[in-house]
Short mmCIF file of C-alpha atoms and ligand atoms in Angstrom, two decimals:
data_model
loop_
_atom_site.label_atom_id
_atom_site.label_comp_id
_atom_site.label_asym_id
_atom_site.label_seq_id
_atom_site.Cartn_x
_atom_site.Cartn_y
_atom_site.Cartn_z
CA MET A 1 -0.05 0.13 0.04
CA GLN A 2 1.43 3.56 -0.94
CA ILE A 3 -0.06 6.34 0.72
CA ILE A 4 0.18 9.90 -0.72
CA LEU A 5 -0.63 12.99 1.01
CA ALA A 6 -2.76 15.15 -1.21
CA PRO A 7 -1.76 18.54 -2.91
CA MET A 8 -3.87 21.09 -0.82
CA GLU A 9 -3.30 24.50 -2.11
CA GLY A 10 -2.93 27.24 0.81
CA VAL A 11 -3.05 24.50 3.44
CA VAL A 12 -0.56 22.05 2.61
CA ASP A 13 2.73 24.03 2.29
CA ALA A 14 6.25 22.62 2.50
CA LEU A 15 5.98 23.37 6.78
CA MET A 16 2.89 20.95 6.82
CA ARG A 17 4.74 18.59 4.48
CA ASP A 18 7.39 18.58 7.10
CA MET A 19 5.14 18.17 9.87
CA LEU A 20 3.56 15.31 8.55
CA THR A 21 5.98 13.59 7.05
CA ARG A 22 8.08 13.30 10.11
CA ILE A 23 5.04 11.90 12.07
CA GLY A 24 5.27 9.41 9.07
CA GLY A 25 3.50 7.08 6.75
CA TYR A 26 3.53 8.89 3.41
CA ASP A 27 5.13 7.54 0.38
CA LEU A 28 4.94 10.55 -1.75
CA CYS A 29 3.81 14.37 -1.39
CA ILE A 30 2.19 16.31 -4.11
CA THR A 31 2.75 19.94 -3.93
CA GLU A 32 0.29 22.70 -4.29
CA PHE A 33 -0.38 23.43 -8.10
CA ILE A 34 1.61 25.78 -10.23
CA ARG A 35 -0.46 27.78 -12.75
CA VAL A 36 1.17 27.29 -16.22
CA VAL A 37 -0.29 29.85 -18.94
CA ASP A 38 2.36 30.60 -21.78
CA GLN A 39 5.64 30.77 -20.64
CA LYS A 40 8.59 29.09 -19.17
CA LEU A 41 8.32 29.99 -15.49
CA PRO A 42 11.75 30.97 -13.51
CA ALA A 43 12.96 28.48 -11.01
CA ARG A 44 12.02 31.18 -8.16
CA VAL A 45 8.40 29.85 -8.80
CA PHE A 46 9.07 26.37 -8.30
CA THR A 47 11.39 26.81 -5.33
CA ARG A 48 8.78 29.03 -3.48
CA LEU A 49 5.85 26.40 -3.56
CA CYS A 50 8.56 23.57 -3.35
CA PRO A 51 11.30 24.67 -1.43
CA GLU A 52 12.20 20.86 -1.09
CA LEU A 53 13.71 21.03 -4.38
CA LEU A 54 16.71 22.62 -2.80
CA THR A 55 17.02 19.80 -0.66
CA GLY A 56 16.78 16.64 -2.89
CA GLY A 57 13.12 16.87 -3.47
CA LYS A 58 12.57 15.57 -0.31
CA THR A 59 10.96 16.48 2.94
CA PHE A 60 13.45 16.27 5.86
CA ALA A 61 11.98 12.71 6.82
CA GLY A 62 13.03 11.63 3.39
CA THR A 63 9.61 11.50 1.65
CA PRO A 64 9.69 12.79 -2.20
CA VAL A 65 8.02 15.51 -2.86
CA ARG A 66 6.43 15.76 -6.69
CA VAL A 67 5.76 19.29 -8.37
CA GLN A 68 1.99 19.44 -9.67
CA LEU A 69 1.39 21.56 -12.66
CA LEU A 70 -2.07 23.29 -13.48
CA GLY A 71 -2.69 24.67 -17.26
CA GLN A 72 -4.27 24.01 -20.58
CA ASP A 73 -1.26 24.13 -23.06
CA PRO A 74 0.68 20.96 -24.07
CA HIS A 75 3.85 22.87 -24.70
CA TRP A 76 3.93 25.05 -21.96
CA LEU A 77 3.12 22.22 -19.74
CA ALA A 78 5.64 20.04 -20.99
CA GLU A 79 8.33 22.83 -21.10
CA ASN A 80 7.50 23.38 -17.29
CA ALA A 81 7.57 19.71 -16.37
CA VAL A 82 10.91 19.50 -17.86
CA ARG A 83 11.95 22.48 -15.70
CA ALA A 84 10.76 20.95 -12.53
CA VAL A 85 12.56 17.83 -12.86
CA GLU A 86 15.79 19.36 -14.00
CA LEU A 87 15.03 21.58 -10.58
CA GLY A 88 15.08 18.41 -8.75
CA SER A 89 11.68 17.19 -8.48
CA PRO A 90 11.08 13.55 -8.57
CA GLY A 91 8.46 13.58 -11.57
CA VAL A 92 5.73 15.82 -12.34
CA ASP A 93 1.89 15.79 -11.31
CA LEU A 94 -0.85 17.27 -13.50
CA ASN A 95 -4.04 18.71 -12.09
CA PHE A 96 -7.19 18.04 -13.79
CA GLY A 97 -9.61 18.31 -10.96
CA CYS A 98 -9.43 21.95 -9.68
CA PRO A 99 -12.86 23.50 -9.48
CA ALA A 100 -11.76 26.98 -9.05
CA LYS A 101 -14.10 29.14 -10.97
CA THR A 102 -11.06 31.57 -12.09
CA VAL A 103 -8.56 28.68 -13.19
CA ASN A 104 -11.86 27.03 -15.16
CA LYS A 105 -12.42 29.83 -17.06
CA SER A 106 -8.97 30.01 -18.60
CA ARG A 107 -9.64 26.14 -19.56
CA GLY A 108 -7.75 24.80 -16.31
CA GLY A 109 -8.45 22.17 -13.90
CA ALA A 110 -11.41 20.33 -13.83
CA VAL A 111 -13.11 22.06 -17.31
CA LEU A 112 -10.39 20.15 -19.15
CA LEU A 113 -12.54 16.46 -17.98
CA LYS A 114 -15.08 17.84 -20.98
CA GLU A 115 -12.22 17.68 -23.54
CA THR A 116 -10.88 14.05 -23.69
CA GLU A 117 -8.66 14.86 -26.67
CA GLN A 118 -6.82 17.75 -24.84
CA LEU A 119 -6.52 15.67 -21.84
CA TYR A 120 -4.73 13.15 -24.06
CA ARG A 121 -2.51 16.00 -25.58
CA ILE A 122 -1.47 17.39 -22.58
CA VAL A 123 -0.41 13.98 -21.04
CA LYS A 124 1.45 12.83 -24.09
CA ALA A 125 3.66 16.04 -24.63
CA VAL A 126 4.24 16.16 -21.09
CA ARG A 127 5.52 12.45 -21.44
CA ASP A 128 7.37 12.86 -24.10
CA ALA A 129 9.10 15.95 -22.89
CA VAL A 130 10.02 14.48 -19.42
CA PRO A 131 12.93 12.07 -19.46
CA THR A 132 11.71 8.43 -18.96
CA PRO A 133 12.77 7.57 -15.35
CA PHE A 134 10.68 10.00 -14.04
CA PRO A 135 7.19 9.44 -13.70
CA VAL A 136 4.27 11.93 -15.04
CA SER A 137 1.02 11.33 -12.91
CA ALA A 138 -2.15 12.88 -13.31
CA LYS A 139 -5.05 13.77 -10.85
CA ILE A 140 -8.71 13.76 -12.05
CA ARG A 141 -12.52 13.78 -10.70
CA LEU A 142 -14.98 11.57 -12.21
CA GLY A 143 -16.26 14.34 -14.55
CA TYR A 144 -17.19 17.75 -14.60
CA ASP A 145 -20.82 17.87 -14.53
CA ASP A 146 -21.44 14.01 -14.55
CA THR A 147 -19.86 10.98 -15.22
CA SER A 148 -20.32 10.64 -18.80
CA LEU A 149 -16.84 10.66 -19.84
CA THR A 150 -15.00 9.04 -16.98
CA LEU A 151 -13.92 6.19 -18.59
CA ASP A 152 -13.09 7.76 -21.74
CA ASN A 153 -10.85 10.26 -19.78
CA ALA A 154 -9.21 7.81 -18.12
CA ALA A 155 -8.43 5.60 -21.08
CA ALA A 156 -7.05 8.72 -22.96
CA ILE A 157 -4.86 9.58 -20.06
CA ALA A 158 -3.50 6.00 -19.67
CA ALA A 159 -2.85 6.06 -23.58
CA ALA A 160 -0.81 8.87 -23.39
CA GLY A 161 1.54 7.20 -21.28
CA VAL A 162 0.62 8.28 -17.76
CA SER A 163 2.48 6.56 -14.74
CA MET A 164 -0.23 6.90 -12.09
CA LEU A 165 -3.67 8.08 -12.17
CA THR A 166 -5.07 9.55 -8.86
CA VAL A 167 -9.05 9.54 -8.87
CA HIS A 168 -10.83 11.76 -6.59
CA ALA A 169 -14.24 9.79 -6.85
CA ARG A 170 -16.44 12.87 -7.31
CA THR A 171 -17.50 15.44 -10.08
CA LYS A 172 -16.80 19.08 -10.34
CA SER A 173 -20.33 19.44 -9.36
CA ASP A 174 -20.14 17.29 -6.32
CA GLY A 175 -17.74 19.74 -4.92
CA TYR A 176 -16.45 18.30 -1.53
CA ARG A 177 -19.93 16.75 -0.83
CA PRO A 178 -19.91 13.31 0.63
CA PRO A 179 -19.94 10.88 -0.29
CA ALA A 180 -17.09 10.18 -2.72
CA TYR A 181 -17.85 7.09 -5.21
CA TRP A 182 -14.97 5.04 -4.24
CA PRO A 183 -16.82 2.04 -6.32
CA TRP A 184 -16.52 4.25 -9.77
CA ILE A 185 -12.67 3.58 -9.45
CA ALA A 186 -12.88 -0.04 -9.57
CA LYS A 187 -14.77 0.46 -12.72
CA ILE A 188 -11.94 2.62 -14.40
CA LYS A 189 -9.39 -0.35 -12.96
CA GLN A 190 -11.46 -2.55 -15.40
CA GLN A 191 -10.61 -0.64 -18.07
CA VAL A 192 -7.11 0.71 -17.79
CA SER A 193 -3.96 -1.11 -17.01
CA ILE A 194 -2.08 1.91 -15.07
CA PRO A 195 -1.65 2.20 -11.20
CA LEU A 196 -4.60 4.08 -9.80
CA VAL A 197 -4.80 5.97 -6.64
CA ALA A 198 -8.20 6.27 -4.69
CA ASN A 199 -9.06 9.59 -3.29
CA GLY A 200 -11.62 11.19 -1.54
CA GLU A 201 -13.57 10.94 2.22
CA ILE A 202 -10.93 8.97 4.02
CA TRP A 203 -10.99 10.35 7.56
CA ASN A 204 -9.79 6.94 9.38
CA ALA A 205 -8.46 3.68 9.08
CA THR A 206 -11.98 2.20 8.81
CA ASP A 207 -12.79 4.66 5.84
CA ALA A 208 -9.50 3.94 4.16
CA ALA A 209 -10.20 -0.12 4.56
CA LEU A 210 -13.75 0.52 3.07
CA CYS A 211 -12.01 2.41 0.05
CA ARG A 212 -9.66 0.06 -0.60
CA GLN A 213 -12.22 -2.49 -0.75
CA GLN A 214 -14.72 -0.67 -2.89
CA SER A 215 -12.38 1.25 -5.24
CA ASP A 216 -10.49 -2.36 -5.62
CA CYS A 217 -7.20 -0.19 -5.35
CA SER A 218 -4.20 -0.60 -2.91
CA ASP A 219 -2.99 2.88 -2.97
CA ILE A 220 -4.79 5.72 -1.48
CA MET A 221 -4.19 9.62 -1.26
CA LEU A 222 -5.13 11.52 1.93
CA GLY A 223 -6.53 15.26 1.78
CA ARG A 224 -8.56 16.94 4.61
CA GLY A 225 -8.28 13.78 6.45
CA ALA A 226 -4.72 14.23 6.93
CA LEU A 227 -5.12 17.66 8.06
CA ALA A 228 -7.85 16.60 10.79
CA LEU A 229 -5.91 13.88 11.99
CA PRO A 230 -1.80 14.54 12.04
CA ASN A 231 -1.20 10.83 12.55
CA LEU A 232 -3.89 9.44 10.06
CA ALA A 233 -1.27 7.59 7.85
CA ARG A 234 0.18 5.98 10.54
CA THR A 235 -3.58 4.95 11.89
CA ILE A 236 -3.93 3.43 8.52
CA ARG A 237 -0.57 1.83 8.01
CA ASP A 238 0.17 0.73 11.61
CA ALA A 239 -2.89 0.88 13.85
CA ASP A 240 -1.44 3.49 15.51
CA ALA A 241 -3.92 5.07 18.21
CA VAL A 242 -5.31 8.75 17.05
CA MET A 243 -2.74 11.22 18.33
CA PRO A 244 -3.71 12.60 21.48
CA TRP A 245 -4.81 16.65 21.72
CA PRO A 246 -1.72 17.53 23.99
CA GLN A 247 0.27 16.18 21.17
CA VAL A 248 -1.53 18.11 18.63
CA LEU A 249 -1.21 21.15 20.58
CA GLU A 250 2.49 20.59 20.20
CA LEU A 251 2.35 20.57 16.94
CA LEU A 252 0.25 23.70 16.62
CA MET A 253 3.02 25.52 18.37
CA GLN A 254 5.80 24.12 16.19
CA TYR A 255 3.68 25.20 13.26
CA SER A 256 3.05 28.57 14.41
CA GLU A 257 6.97 29.27 15.18
CA PHE A 258 8.07 28.23 12.05
CA GLU A 259 5.28 30.05 10.03
CA MET A 260 5.41 33.11 11.70
CA CYS A 261 8.97 33.83 11.04
CA GLY A 262 9.09 32.26 7.81
CA ASP A 263 8.65 34.32 4.48
CA LYS A 264 4.82 33.54 4.45
CA SER A 265 4.05 35.08 7.72
CA GLN A 266 1.35 37.16 6.70
CA TYR A 267 -0.75 34.23 5.86
CA TYR A 268 -0.18 32.44 9.43
CA SER A 269 -3.23 33.61 10.75
CA ASN A 270 -5.76 32.58 7.96
CA ARG A 271 -3.63 29.24 7.65
CA ILE A 272 -3.94 28.39 11.31
CA LYS A 273 -7.38 28.85 11.11
CA GLN A 274 -7.96 27.06 7.99
CA TRP A 275 -6.12 24.01 9.73
CA PHE A 276 -8.21 24.38 12.96
CA SER A 277 -11.58 24.16 10.69
CA TYR A 278 -10.23 20.50 9.66
CA LEU A 279 -8.67 19.92 13.06
CA LYS A 280 -12.16 20.37 15.03
CA LEU A 281 -14.00 17.60 13.03
CA GLN A 282 -11.88 15.31 15.17
CA TYR A 283 -10.93 17.07 18.14
CA PRO A 284 -13.48 18.85 20.43
CA GLN A 285 -10.73 20.64 22.28
CA ALA A 286 -10.08 22.47 18.87
CA ALA A 287 -13.67 23.21 18.37
CA ASP A 288 -13.95 24.85 22.00
CA LEU A 289 -10.45 26.58 20.99
CA PHE A 290 -11.22 27.76 17.61
CA VAL A 291 -14.16 29.86 19.25
CA GLN A 292 -11.47 31.75 20.92
CA LEU A 293 -9.04 32.19 18.14
CA ARG A 294 -11.61 32.78 15.21
CA VAL A 295 -12.04 36.58 16.34
CA LEU A 296 -8.24 37.22 16.76
CA ARG A 297 -6.42 38.72 14.07
CA LYS A 298 -2.84 39.35 15.21
CA SER A 299 -0.56 36.30 15.29
CA SER A 300 1.02 37.24 18.44
CA ASP A 301 -2.71 36.84 20.05
CA ILE A 302 -3.37 33.41 18.23
CA LEU A 303 0.06 32.21 19.63
CA HIS A 304 -0.55 33.24 22.92
CA THR A 305 -3.86 31.62 23.13
CA LEU A 306 -2.19 28.42 21.82
CA GLN A 307 0.33 28.96 24.86
CA GLN A 308 -2.34 29.22 27.23
CA ALA A 309 -4.05 26.05 26.21
CA LEU A 310 -0.78 23.79 26.09
CA ARG A 311 -0.37 25.09 30.03
CA SER A 312 -3.84 24.57 30.91
CA PRO A 313 -4.83 21.24 32.69
CA ALA A 314 -7.71 20.72 30.48
CA ALA A 315 -5.71 20.25 27.32
C1 FMN B 401 -8.73 23.55 0.51
C2 FMN B 401 -7.96 22.47 -0.48
C3 FMN B 401 -7.22 22.98 -1.56
C4 FMN B 401 -6.73 21.78 -2.53
N1 FMN B 401 -5.70 22.07 -3.67
C5 FMN B 401 -5.44 21.35 -4.52
C6 FMN B 401 -4.56 21.43 -5.58
O1 FMN B 401 -3.58 22.13 -5.42
N2 FMN B 401 -4.66 20.54 -6.27
C7 FMN B 401 -4.86 19.18 -6.44
O2 FMN B 401 -5.08 18.69 -7.46
N3 FMN B 401 -6.09 18.97 -5.60
C8 FMN B 401 -6.20 19.83 -4.54
N4 FMN B 401 -7.20 19.91 -3.94
C9 FMN B 401 -8.25 18.65 -3.77
C10 FMN B 401 -7.41 17.50 -2.53
O3 FMN B 401 -6.24 17.26 -2.93
C11 FMN B 401 -8.54 15.80 -3.00
O4 FMN B 401 -8.60 15.98 -3.89
C12 FMN B 401 -9.67 16.35 -2.04
O5 FMN B 401 -9.64 17.33 -0.72
C13 FMN B 401 -10.58 15.13 -1.79
O6 FMN B 401 -9.60 14.54 -1.05
P1 FMN B 401 -10.11 14.45 0.57
O7 FMN B 401 -11.59 13.96 0.73
O8 FMN B 401 -8.89 13.20 1.12
O9 FMN B 401 -9.89 15.72 1.21
C14 FMN B 401 -7.79 20.57 -2.55
C15 FMN B 401 -8.65 20.75 -1.59
C16 FMN B 401 -8.72 21.59 -0.70
C17 FMN B 401 -9.80 20.94 0.20
#
């Protein structure tokens, strides 16, 4: 079983990847997407979103981090894919699942699921350009409005030579509403013979087992669940117990200390609040603390509140 940490724009940054892969259980991380339009992007764009490129394309714990690209132009995607591997990315992932309006309006992300031939052209161009030993993977949803093209899209991507296909088992119109339709992945598996990764609605070890059974897929990708439960991968892989809340508070402190002094410090208060929105799904203590944090704007006030929580015997 491979367990992959999902790309999550604005949430799973290098620091989050570092913390979660130190806890362990992950075989691979995919970065937030890099938007490609009509030019070869400078190296700094890649290293800003994926600073791990400067340390061998791996997190501190040694987990490979693959750059994800999003765009609609086969030529420019291919050029930037080559640049990503030249800069040290162990392969490239292509995003065909992003539901954002701004991205879809310019023919990027999930809207491409309506254009099977264009999916083929993109994957083929990138695969032909990237040296063979480097994997080129792709990530799709089941479709845009419906599932009428699911199998055609998967077949086209497979025919174009993709190394691995992650399927977020919902359409763009489904958004993030449960359920994820895991049995659809099993249908895809009957049609294509490339490695598939099942994704969507895995919040605990029981979900993971059910997903693997219903999708007939041994490899899984964890998104929001990995933020709600920081040792989710370990609970699935090694049957570890759920991480106790005081340990989560320690992680929050570590995250705060690094994020506040890093170059993204202006995003700290939004990012930590976003993390809390997932943590409170798993930990009632996070829900209580979030009531206090929600109204705070200043990073120092948030940090102070976390410190108090860490000291309090109720924690
Ligand atoms: C805030 C947020 C940001 C995301 N950013 C990306 C992204 O940059 N690239 C991508 O392929 N998917 C992105 N996704 C989709 C996730 O990778 C994943 O497919 C989705 O959350 C379903 O998995 P889950 O139910 O385990 O969360 C994002 C999802 C969320 C909630």
